[in-house]
Short mmCIF file of C-alpha atoms in Angstrom, two decimals:
data_model
loop_
_atom_site.label_atom_id
_atom_site.label_comp_id
_atom_site.label_asym_id
_atom_site.label_seq_id
_atom_site.Cartn_x
_atom_site.Cartn_y
_atom_site.Cartn_z
CA UNK E 54 117.55 85.88 72.12
CA UNK E 55 113.92 84.90 72.30
CA UNK E 56 111.00 83.70 70.23
CA UNK E 57 107.43 84.26 71.30
CA UNK E 58 104.01 82.91 70.46
CA UNK E 59 100.83 84.44 71.82
CA UNK E 60 97.12 84.16 71.14
CA UNK E 61 94.31 86.33 72.46
CA UNK E 62 90.70 85.23 72.29
CA UNK E 63 87.91 87.72 72.97
CA UNK E 64 84.18 87.25 73.19
CA UNK E 65 81.61 89.91 73.96
CA UNK E 66 77.92 89.26 74.36
CA UNK E 67 75.76 92.13 75.58
CA UNK E 68 76.55 92.40 79.30
CA UNK E 69 79.46 89.95 79.28
CA UNK E 70 83.02 90.36 78.01
CA UNK E 71 85.71 87.68 78.24
CA UNK E 72 89.31 87.58 77.07
CA UNK E 73 91.86 84.73 77.10
CA UNK E 74 95.57 85.22 76.38
CA UNK E 75 98.06 82.32 75.93
CA UNK E 76 101.55 83.73 75.26
CA UNK E 77 104.63 81.47 75.17
CA UNK E 78 108.26 82.51 74.84
CA UNK E 79 111.44 80.48 74.39
CA UNK E 80 114.55 82.36 75.47
CA UNK E 81 118.24 81.57 75.28
CA UNK E 82 120.76 83.07 77.73
CA UNK E 83 124.13 82.70 76.08
CA UNK E 84 126.26 83.91 79.02
CA UNK E 85 124.67 81.34 81.32
CA UNK E 86 124.39 78.70 78.57
CA UNK E 87 120.77 78.03 79.44
CA UNK E 88 117.44 77.91 77.61
CA UNK E 89 114.03 78.41 79.18
CA UNK E 90 110.39 78.29 78.15
CA UNK E 91 108.39 81.13 79.68
CA UNK E 92 104.61 81.44 79.71
CA UNK E 93 102.02 83.96 80.85
CA UNK E 94 98.40 82.78 80.33
CA UNK E 95 95.71 85.16 81.59
CA UNK E 96 91.91 85.25 81.74
CA UNK E 97 89.73 88.36 82.06
CA UNK E 98 85.94 88.36 82.54
CA UNK E 99 83.67 91.39 82.92
CA UNK E 100 79.98 91.62 83.73
CA UNK E 101 78.16 94.96 83.36
CA UNK E 102 74.41 94.56 83.94
CA UNK E 103 73.67 98.28 83.46
CA UNK E 104 75.25 101.73 83.42
CA UNK E 105 75.66 101.88 87.21
CA UNK E 106 77.28 98.52 88.00
CA UNK E 107 80.38 96.74 86.72
CA UNK E 108 82.21 93.63 87.98
CA UNK E 109 85.36 91.96 86.70
CA UNK E 110 87.57 88.96 87.43
CA UNK E 111 91.19 88.56 86.36
CA UNK E 112 93.71 85.75 86.77
CA UNK E 113 97.20 85.10 85.39
CA UNK E 114 100.12 82.71 85.78
CA UNK E 115 103.59 83.87 84.76
CA UNK E 116 106.95 82.08 84.62
CA UNK E 117 109.89 84.38 84.05
CA UNK E 118 113.51 85.12 84.86
CA UNK E 119 114.47 88.00 87.12
CA UNK E 120 115.60 91.30 85.62
CA UNK E 121 119.04 91.99 84.16
CA UNK E 122 120.61 93.10 87.45
CA UNK E 123 119.51 89.87 89.17
CA UNK E 124 121.03 87.77 86.39
CA UNK E 125 124.48 89.30 86.92
CA UNK E 126 126.49 86.46 88.54
CA UNK E 127 129.08 88.53 90.47
CA UNK E 128 129.25 91.16 93.19
CA UNK E 129 128.02 94.67 92.42
CA UNK E 130 126.94 97.81 94.30
CA UNK E 131 123.36 99.14 94.21
CA UNK E 132 123.99 102.26 96.34
CA UNK E 133 126.65 103.72 98.62
CA UNK E 134 126.11 101.11 101.36
CA UNK E 135 124.46 98.14 99.67
CA UNK E 136 126.06 95.29 97.67
CA UNK E 137 124.55 92.31 95.87
CA UNK E 138 126.19 88.99 95.02
CA UNK E 139 124.50 86.80 92.40
CA UNK E 140 126.63 83.83 93.52
CA UNK E 141 126.55 82.43 89.97
CA UNK E 142 122.90 81.37 90.28
CA UNK E 143 120.12 81.80 87.72
CA UNK E 144 116.92 83.03 89.45
CA UNK E 145 113.48 82.23 88.02
CA UNK E 146 110.01 82.80 89.43
CA UNK E 147 106.40 81.75 88.96
CA UNK E 148 103.86 84.41 89.85
CA UNK E 149 100.12 84.00 90.28
CA UNK E 150 97.84 87.04 90.25
CA UNK E 151 94.09 87.16 90.90
CA UNK E 152 91.91 90.25 91.06
CA UNK E 153 88.23 90.79 91.83
CA UNK E 154 86.87 94.28 91.05
CA UNK E 155 83.51 96.00 91.42
CA UNK E 156 82.24 99.52 90.93
CA UNK E 157 79.07 101.58 91.22
CA UNK E 158 78.59 105.03 89.69
CA UNK E 159 75.75 107.52 89.70
CA UNK E 160 76.68 110.70 87.88
CA UNK E 161 73.38 112.43 88.63
CA UNK E 162 73.97 112.18 92.38
CA UNK E 163 77.77 112.48 91.98
CA UNK E 164 78.31 109.25 93.89
CA UNK E 165 80.99 106.68 93.00
CA UNK E 166 82.32 103.55 94.73
CA UNK E 167 85.07 101.16 93.61
CA UNK E 168 86.40 98.08 95.43
CA UNK E 169 89.29 95.81 94.48
CA UNK E 170 90.63 92.61 96.07
CA UNK E 171 93.99 91.30 94.78
CA UNK E 172 96.02 88.21 95.68
CA UNK E 173 99.60 87.63 94.52
CA UNK E 174 101.77 84.58 95.12
CA UNK E 175 105.38 84.58 93.93
CA UNK E 176 107.41 81.35 94.03
CA UNK E 177 111.19 81.62 93.48
CA UNK E 178 114.08 79.19 93.33
CA UNK E 179 116.56 81.48 95.10
CA UNK E 180 116.63 83.66 98.20
CA UNK E 181 118.91 86.50 99.27
CA UNK E 182 120.87 86.23 102.52
CA UNK E 183 121.54 89.52 104.28
CA UNK E 184 124.76 90.25 106.17
CA UNK E 185 126.36 93.43 107.53
CA UNK E 186 130.09 94.09 107.27
CA UNK E 187 131.95 97.36 107.95
CA UNK E 188 128.82 99.54 107.66
CA UNK E 189 127.85 97.85 104.38
CA UNK E 190 124.81 95.64 103.74
CA UNK E 191 125.55 92.63 101.54
CA UNK E 192 122.84 90.50 99.90
CA UNK E 193 124.09 87.10 98.71
CA UNK E 194 121.87 84.89 96.57
CA UNK E 195 121.40 81.27 97.66
CA UNK E 196 119.54 78.36 96.10
CA UNK E 197 116.50 78.03 98.36
CA UNK E 198 112.91 77.52 97.10
CA UNK E 199 110.57 80.03 98.75
CA UNK E 200 107.36 81.94 98.18
CA UNK E 201 105.74 85.28 99.08
CA UNK E 202 102.01 85.88 99.52
CA UNK E 203 100.31 89.25 99.38
CA UNK E 204 96.67 90.26 99.88
CA UNK E 205 95.51 93.79 99.03
CA UNK E 206 92.04 95.24 99.60
CA UNK E 207 91.35 98.78 98.41
CA UNK E 208 88.22 100.87 98.08
CA UNK E 209 87.43 104.44 97.05
CA UNK E 210 84.23 106.32 97.80
CA UNK E 211 83.59 109.77 96.34
CA UNK E 212 80.61 112.10 96.66
CA UNK E 213 79.99 115.50 95.16
CA UNK E 214 77.47 117.96 96.60
CA UNK E 215 76.64 120.36 93.81
CA UNK E 216 74.63 122.83 95.91
CA UNK E 217 77.56 123.21 98.32
CA UNK E 218 80.22 123.33 95.54
CA UNK E 219 81.91 120.49 97.38
CA UNK E 220 83.71 117.31 96.25
CA UNK E 221 84.74 114.64 98.75
CA UNK E 222 86.47 111.28 98.53
CA UNK E 223 87.92 108.61 100.81
CA UNK E 224 90.37 105.89 99.78
CA UNK E 225 91.22 103.00 102.12
CA UNK E 226 93.88 100.37 101.40
CA UNK E 227 94.92 97.36 103.48
CA UNK E 228 97.59 94.82 102.54
CA UNK E 229 99.25 91.86 104.23
CA UNK E 230 102.45 90.18 103.03
CA UNK E 231 104.00 86.89 104.19
CA UNK E 232 107.41 85.60 103.16
CA UNK E 233 110.85 84.34 104.15
CA UNK E 234 114.27 85.95 104.51
CA UNK E 235 117.77 84.63 105.18
CA UNK E 236 119.88 86.54 107.69
CA UNK E 237 123.55 85.97 108.50
CA UNK E 238 124.36 85.82 112.23
CA UNK E 239 127.74 85.27 113.95
CA UNK E 240 128.18 81.71 115.26
CA UNK E 241 129.87 80.48 118.41
CA UNK E 242 133.18 79.99 116.54
CA UNK E 243 132.88 83.37 114.73
CA UNK E 244 131.66 81.54 111.62
CA UNK E 245 128.52 83.17 110.19
CA UNK E 246 125.35 81.11 110.54
CA UNK E 247 122.36 81.45 108.22
CA UNK E 248 119.01 81.99 109.92
CA UNK E 249 115.79 81.50 107.93
CA UNK E 250 113.14 83.95 109.16
CA UNK E 251 109.48 84.10 108.29
CA UNK E 252 107.82 87.50 108.39
CA UNK E 253 104.44 89.18 108.09
CA UNK E 254 104.02 92.82 107.16
CA UNK E 255 100.71 94.70 107.54
CA UNK E 256 100.05 98.05 105.89
CA UNK E 257 97.02 100.32 106.21
CA UNK E 258 96.46 103.64 104.44
CA UNK E 259 93.50 106.03 104.50
CA UNK E 260 93.25 109.16 102.32
CA UNK E 261 90.39 111.65 102.73
CA UNK E 262 90.14 114.56 100.25
CA UNK E 263 87.99 117.69 100.14
CA UNK E 264 87.69 120.33 97.40
CA UNK E 265 85.49 123.34 98.13
CA UNK E 266 84.91 126.12 95.60
CA UNK E 267 82.09 128.35 96.91
CA UNK E 268 82.88 131.12 94.41
CA UNK E 269 84.81 131.59 91.18
CA UNK E 270 87.48 133.59 92.98
CA UNK E 271 88.24 131.04 95.74
CA UNK E 272 89.04 127.33 96.03
CA UNK E 273 90.25 125.31 99.02
CA UNK E 274 91.69 121.79 98.81
CA UNK E 275 92.45 119.52 101.78
CA UNK E 276 94.22 116.18 101.47
CA UNK E 277 95.25 113.95 104.38
CA UNK E 278 97.12 110.64 104.41
CA UNK E 279 97.14 108.28 107.39
CA UNK E 280 99.57 105.33 107.18
CA UNK E 281 100.09 102.47 109.63
CA UNK E 282 102.73 99.78 109.20
CA UNK E 283 103.67 96.87 111.42
CA UNK E 284 106.00 93.89 110.95
CA UNK E 285 106.16 90.53 112.72
CA UNK E 286 109.26 88.31 112.46
CA UNK E 287 108.93 84.66 113.35
CA UNK E 288 106.50 83.98 116.19
CA UNK E 289 107.93 86.28 118.87
CA UNK E 290 109.52 89.43 117.40
CA UNK E 291 107.50 92.53 116.53
CA UNK E 292 108.95 95.72 115.09
CA UNK E 293 107.56 98.89 116.65
CA UNK E 294 104.45 99.89 114.65
CA UNK E 295 104.74 103.11 112.67
CA UNK E 296 101.95 105.66 112.40
CA UNK E 297 102.47 108.55 109.98
CA UNK E 298 99.99 111.36 109.40
CA UNK E 299 100.25 114.00 106.66
CA UNK E 300 97.89 116.94 106.12
CA UNK E 301 98.00 119.24 103.08
CA UNK E 302 95.97 122.42 102.64
CA UNK E 303 96.00 124.65 99.56
CA UNK E 304 94.09 127.93 99.15
CA UNK E 305 93.73 129.61 95.75
CA UNK E 306 92.41 133.14 95.17
CA UNK E 307 91.77 134.24 91.56
CA UNK E 308 90.83 137.85 90.89
CA UNK E 309 90.97 138.86 87.25
CA UNK E 310 94.50 138.32 86.00
CA UNK E 311 95.93 137.68 89.46
CA UNK E 312 96.26 134.30 91.23
CA UNK E 313 97.36 134.00 94.86
CA UNK E 314 98.16 130.57 96.24
CA UNK E 315 98.93 129.55 99.82
CA UNK E 316 99.83 125.99 100.74
CA UNK E 317 100.83 124.23 103.92
CA UNK E 318 101.87 120.69 104.88
CA UNK E 319 101.94 119.09 108.32
CA UNK E 320 103.88 115.84 108.86
CA UNK E 321 103.58 113.77 112.01
CA UNK E 322 106.00 110.83 111.60
CA UNK E 323 106.78 107.99 113.99
CA UNK E 324 110.53 107.40 114.09
CA UNK E 325 110.37 104.28 116.29
CA UNK E 326 110.84 103.44 119.98
CA UNK E 327 108.17 105.89 121.13
CA UNK E 328 109.60 108.95 119.35
CA UNK E 329 107.91 111.00 116.65
CA UNK E 330 108.51 114.23 114.74
CA UNK E 331 106.14 117.08 113.86
CA UNK E 332 107.10 119.27 110.89
CA UNK E 333 105.18 122.08 109.21
CA UNK E 334 106.02 123.53 105.77
CA UNK E 335 104.38 126.48 104.03
CA UNK E 336 104.72 128.12 100.59
CA UNK E 337 103.15 131.14 98.89
CA UNK E 338 102.99 132.26 95.26
CA UNK E 339 101.74 135.32 93.38
CA UNK E 340 100.95 135.08 89.63
CA UNK E 341 100.03 137.86 87.23
CA UNK E 342 99.02 136.95 83.65
CA UNK E 343 98.43 139.01 80.53
CA UNK E 344 97.96 137.84 76.94
CA UNK E 345 101.67 137.26 76.42
CA UNK E 346 103.33 137.91 79.77
CA UNK E 347 103.34 135.80 82.92
CA UNK E 348 105.00 137.07 86.12
CA UNK E 349 105.37 134.77 89.10
CA UNK E 350 106.82 135.31 92.58
CA UNK E 351 107.31 132.37 94.96
CA UNK E 352 108.27 132.26 98.61
CA UNK E 353 109.13 128.72 99.70
CA UNK E 354 109.63 127.23 103.17
CA UNK E 355 108.12 130.19 104.98
CA UNK E 356 108.86 128.74 108.43
CA UNK E 357 112.50 128.08 107.46
CA UNK E 358 112.46 124.39 108.43
CA UNK E 359 115.90 122.88 107.85
CA UNK E 360 115.53 119.22 108.85
CA UNK E 361 113.08 116.42 108.15
CA UNK E 362 113.06 112.71 109.10
CA UNK E 363 110.93 109.64 108.45
CA UNK E 364 111.12 105.88 109.07
CA UNK E 365 110.14 103.10 106.66
CA UNK E 366 109.98 99.32 106.95
CA UNK E 367 111.33 96.59 104.74
CA UNK E 368 110.27 93.01 105.43
CA UNK E 369 112.29 92.61 108.64
CA UNK E 370 114.00 95.96 109.25
CA UNK E 371 113.27 99.62 109.80
CA UNK E 372 115.18 102.48 108.17
CA UNK E 373 115.26 106.09 109.38
CA UNK E 374 116.18 108.75 106.82
CA UNK E 375 117.15 112.29 107.83
CA UNK E 376 117.09 115.04 105.22
CA UNK E 377 118.45 118.57 105.10
CA UNK E 378 115.89 121.03 103.72
CA UNK E 379 116.69 124.10 101.64
CA UNK E 380 116.23 127.23 103.80
CA UNK E 381 113.63 129.88 103.14
CA UNK E 382 113.99 131.23 99.60
CA UNK E 383 112.31 133.63 97.20
CA UNK E 384 112.14 133.28 93.43
CA UNK E 385 110.81 135.61 90.74
CA UNK E 386 110.25 134.56 87.11
CA UNK E 387 108.97 136.28 83.98
CA UNK E 388 107.80 134.55 80.79
CA UNK E 389 106.88 136.01 77.43
CA UNK E 390 105.11 134.03 74.70
CA UNK E 391 106.00 135.00 71.13
#
């Protein structure tokens, strides 16, 4: 049960726009027999001196409870190997968010640039402790004030070259997160001991894209993604950095009522400890269209790849997932529009 009160004030004057929001909400949790006052004030300011340039600043402060699954006081399963125990605690958080944004656009020259810098700080009254028992991961909530900081810098640059029938873009993102985690370790007398660990996680992603259409009957699209992730635990422990590289190429031929599409994907994934995996997938499709009929033939997984693997990081751990891929297959469909 909740009651809310919110006010939004806006003011616009030529090149400037400002907005202030002051929402308040009183909420009663009957199962926990608790009442809380939540708030989420925010301020937005924008400055646009002309058509080409725009700058904005945003800030907010939010006090809230966690979601419904976090409020459950007992033990429950989230997947086949992971359990969570609310330990009867009531988690709340205060989150600060600040964002600085700028953009430049020139449609005549087909040139666009955007840049965004975001800072988030989340302060909580509880912290999960992780333990492993009989191939199961158990997260138990404990009362422990803590906070997480995150910086994210992202920028996108795009340029079109009309005479070459070419569109290009490059997106770069970098983020750094700092926080704390509780881990259960066996003690000298076989009694589990709680270890508080600080961590830092760095993430870098770059995405170049190219679209080339030299003629009406042909278009080529190339999209690559380069991802680097590294984690530091405490002052001495470093998880092995992961470098993943994905390339995607799609060719489209359109002649009259016929479309032919060829696509390929190349994955180069670090799996940890100096090992990596290269995997190539390819698909082809043939489409024939009339006024009412559409016939399509697809041939998927041309190289008949049957396994794929990748590794991801959480704050202080790495996870390797191995997938079974459907073998090479063909599919034919026909559609008629009445």
